[in-house]
GROMACS .gro file of C-alpha atoms in nm:
model
  116
    1MET     CA    1   2.556   0.440  -1.400
    2THR     CA    2   2.470   0.808  -1.487
    3SER     CA    3   2.649   1.047  -1.717
    4ARG     CA    4   2.627   1.418  -1.701
    5ASP     CA    5   2.557   1.617  -2.010
    6THR     CA    6   2.708   1.965  -2.092
    7ASN     CA    7   2.440   2.149  -1.898
    8GLY     CA    8   2.475   1.922  -1.564
    9SER     CA    9   2.165   1.741  -1.564
   10SER     CA   10   2.240   1.355  -1.541
   11ASP     CA   11   2.064   1.082  -1.742
   12ARG     CA   12   2.044   0.721  -1.674
   13LEU     CA   13   2.185   0.495  -1.926
   14CYS     CA   14   1.921   0.251  -2.097
   15HIS     CA   15   1.650   0.404  -1.893
   16SER     CA   16   1.402   0.427  -2.147
   17ARG     CA   17   1.468   0.055  -2.238
   18SER     CA   18   1.469  -0.097  -1.885
   19LEU     CA   19   1.192  -0.279  -1.762
   20PRO     CA   20   1.004  -0.155  -1.438
   21PHE     CA   21   1.104  -0.311  -1.129
   22ALA     CA   22   0.803  -0.488  -1.062
   23VAL     CA   23   0.785  -0.638  -1.417
   24ALA     CA   24   1.139  -0.749  -1.374
   25GLY     CA   25   1.076  -0.874  -1.034
   26PHE     CA   26   0.775  -1.065  -1.153
   27LEU     CA   27   0.990  -1.227  -1.447
   28LEU     CA   28   1.214  -1.341  -1.187
   29LEU     CA   29   0.960  -1.492  -0.986
   30LEU     CA   30   0.812  -1.693  -1.273
   31GLY     CA   31   1.146  -1.823  -1.369
   32SER     CA   32   1.218  -1.938  -1.019
   33ALA     CA   33   0.863  -2.103  -0.987
   34ALA     CA   34   0.896  -2.279  -1.319
   35ALA     CA   35   1.272  -2.421  -1.184
   36PHE     CA   36   1.094  -2.519  -0.849
   37ALA     CA   37   0.829  -2.695  -1.009
   38GLN     CA   38   1.085  -2.931  -1.179
   39THR     CA   39   1.256  -3.032  -0.860
   40LEU     CA   40   0.948  -3.121  -0.649
   41THR     CA   41   1.066  -3.333  -0.328
   42VAL     CA   42   0.903  -3.679  -0.343
   43ASN     CA   43   0.764  -3.859  -0.651
   44PRO     CA   44   0.394  -3.906  -0.598
   45GLY     CA   45   0.399  -4.283  -0.634
   46ARG     CA   46   0.565  -4.284  -0.277
   47PHE     CA   47   0.316  -4.079  -0.121
   48GLY     CA   48   0.098  -4.404  -0.016
   49ALA     CA   49   0.415  -4.528   0.165
   50MET     CA   50   0.483  -4.213   0.356
   51THR     CA   51   0.346  -4.135   0.705
   52CYS     CA   52   0.121  -3.857   0.801
   53GLN     CA   53   0.404  -3.672   0.961
   54GLN     CA   54   0.600  -3.708   0.628
   55LEU     CA   55   0.321  -3.601   0.403
   56TRP     CA   56   0.271  -3.306   0.629
   57TYR     CA   57   0.635  -3.218   0.597
   58THR     CA   58   0.666  -3.256   0.227
   59GLU     CA   59   0.333  -3.027   0.190
   60GLN     CA   60   0.473  -2.749   0.399
   61GLU     CA   61   0.816  -2.803   0.210
   62VAL     CA   62   0.649  -2.729  -0.096
   63LEU     CA   63   0.448  -2.422  -0.004
   64ALA     CA   64   0.746  -2.270   0.169
   65GLU     CA   65   0.967  -2.317  -0.142
   66GLY     CA   66   0.687  -2.189  -0.358
   67ARG     CA   67   0.695  -1.873  -0.148
   68VAL     CA   68   0.328  -1.926  -0.021
   69CYS     CA   69   0.295  -1.793   0.324
   70LEU     CA   70   0.270  -2.080   0.583
   71LYS     CA   71  -0.024  -2.075   0.801
   72THR     CA   72   0.099  -2.246   1.151
   73GLU     CA   73   0.366  -2.156   1.370
   74ARG     CA   74   0.502  -2.528   1.351
   75ALA     CA   75   0.537  -2.488   0.984
   76ARG     CA   76   0.693  -2.136   1.005
   77ARG     CA   77   0.945  -2.277   1.254
   78ALA     CA   78   1.035  -2.585   1.045
   79PHE     CA   79   1.091  -2.369   0.743
   80ARG     CA   80   1.250  -2.046   0.864
   81ARG     CA   81   1.536  -2.064   0.641
   82ALA     CA   82   1.286  -2.068   0.344
   83PRO     CA   83   1.277  -1.790   0.098
   84ARG     CA   84   1.045  -1.520   0.204
   85CYS     CA   85   0.677  -1.581   0.126
   86ILE     CA   86   0.488  -1.357  -0.106
   87SER     CA   87   0.137  -1.458  -0.066
   88ASP     CA   88  -0.125  -1.663   0.119
   89ASP     CA   89  -0.290  -1.789  -0.223
   90GLU     CA   90  -0.159  -2.102  -0.337
   91SER     CA   91  -0.259  -2.007  -0.685
   92ILE     CA   92   0.074  -1.853  -0.730
   93LEU     CA   93   0.205  -2.196  -0.767
   94PRO     CA   94   0.255  -2.318  -1.119
   95ALA     CA   95  -0.024  -2.550  -1.216
   96LYS     CA   96   0.223  -2.854  -1.198
   97VAL     CA   97   0.285  -2.779  -0.826
   98GLU     CA   98  -0.082  -2.739  -0.757
   99ASP     CA   99  -0.160  -3.097  -0.907
  100TYR     CA  100   0.154  -3.227  -0.679
  101LEU     CA  101  -0.030  -3.073  -0.378
  102ASP     CA  102  -0.384  -3.229  -0.491
  103GLN     CA  103  -0.216  -3.566  -0.495
  104LEU     CA  104  -0.015  -3.535  -0.183
  105ARG     CA  105  -0.341  -3.410  -0.005
  106GLN     CA  106  -0.553  -3.693  -0.139
  107SER     CA  107  -0.310  -3.934  -0.021
  108ALA     CA  108  -0.316  -3.806   0.317
  109ARG     CA  109  -0.697  -3.810   0.334
  110ASP     CA  110  -0.686  -4.176   0.204
  111LYS     CA  111  -0.476  -4.238   0.500
  112GLY     CA  112  -0.693  -4.073   0.764
  113CYS     CA  113  -0.443  -3.801   0.840
  114LYS     CA  114  -0.579  -3.512   1.012
  115GLY     CA  115  -0.556  -3.149   0.889
  116PHE     CA  116  -0.580  -3.265   0.514
   0.00000   0.00000   0.00000
């Protein structure tokens, strides 16, 4: 909202106290990442019982929900409705999510799944 003073200039309400758009967006992203970290798809104790396909799908789902850009066309098609990606770098993920992916990938390697 804007208001006009007596000389016709406009000035924004609370302009000096508002956060810049980029900072506000970053804070929103941190909040959504924290919420995402709380709702990981599969309990890591079940990784050993999963097929390679299930492990792949879970890995890609976690990356897509974490807004990491998916690398393969297959993954992009599978998660085309996921939130828009913001980075190719997995370091944007919270530490809890990175640990989850490490456990998942180790289970996949232990099973001999290709691509992990």
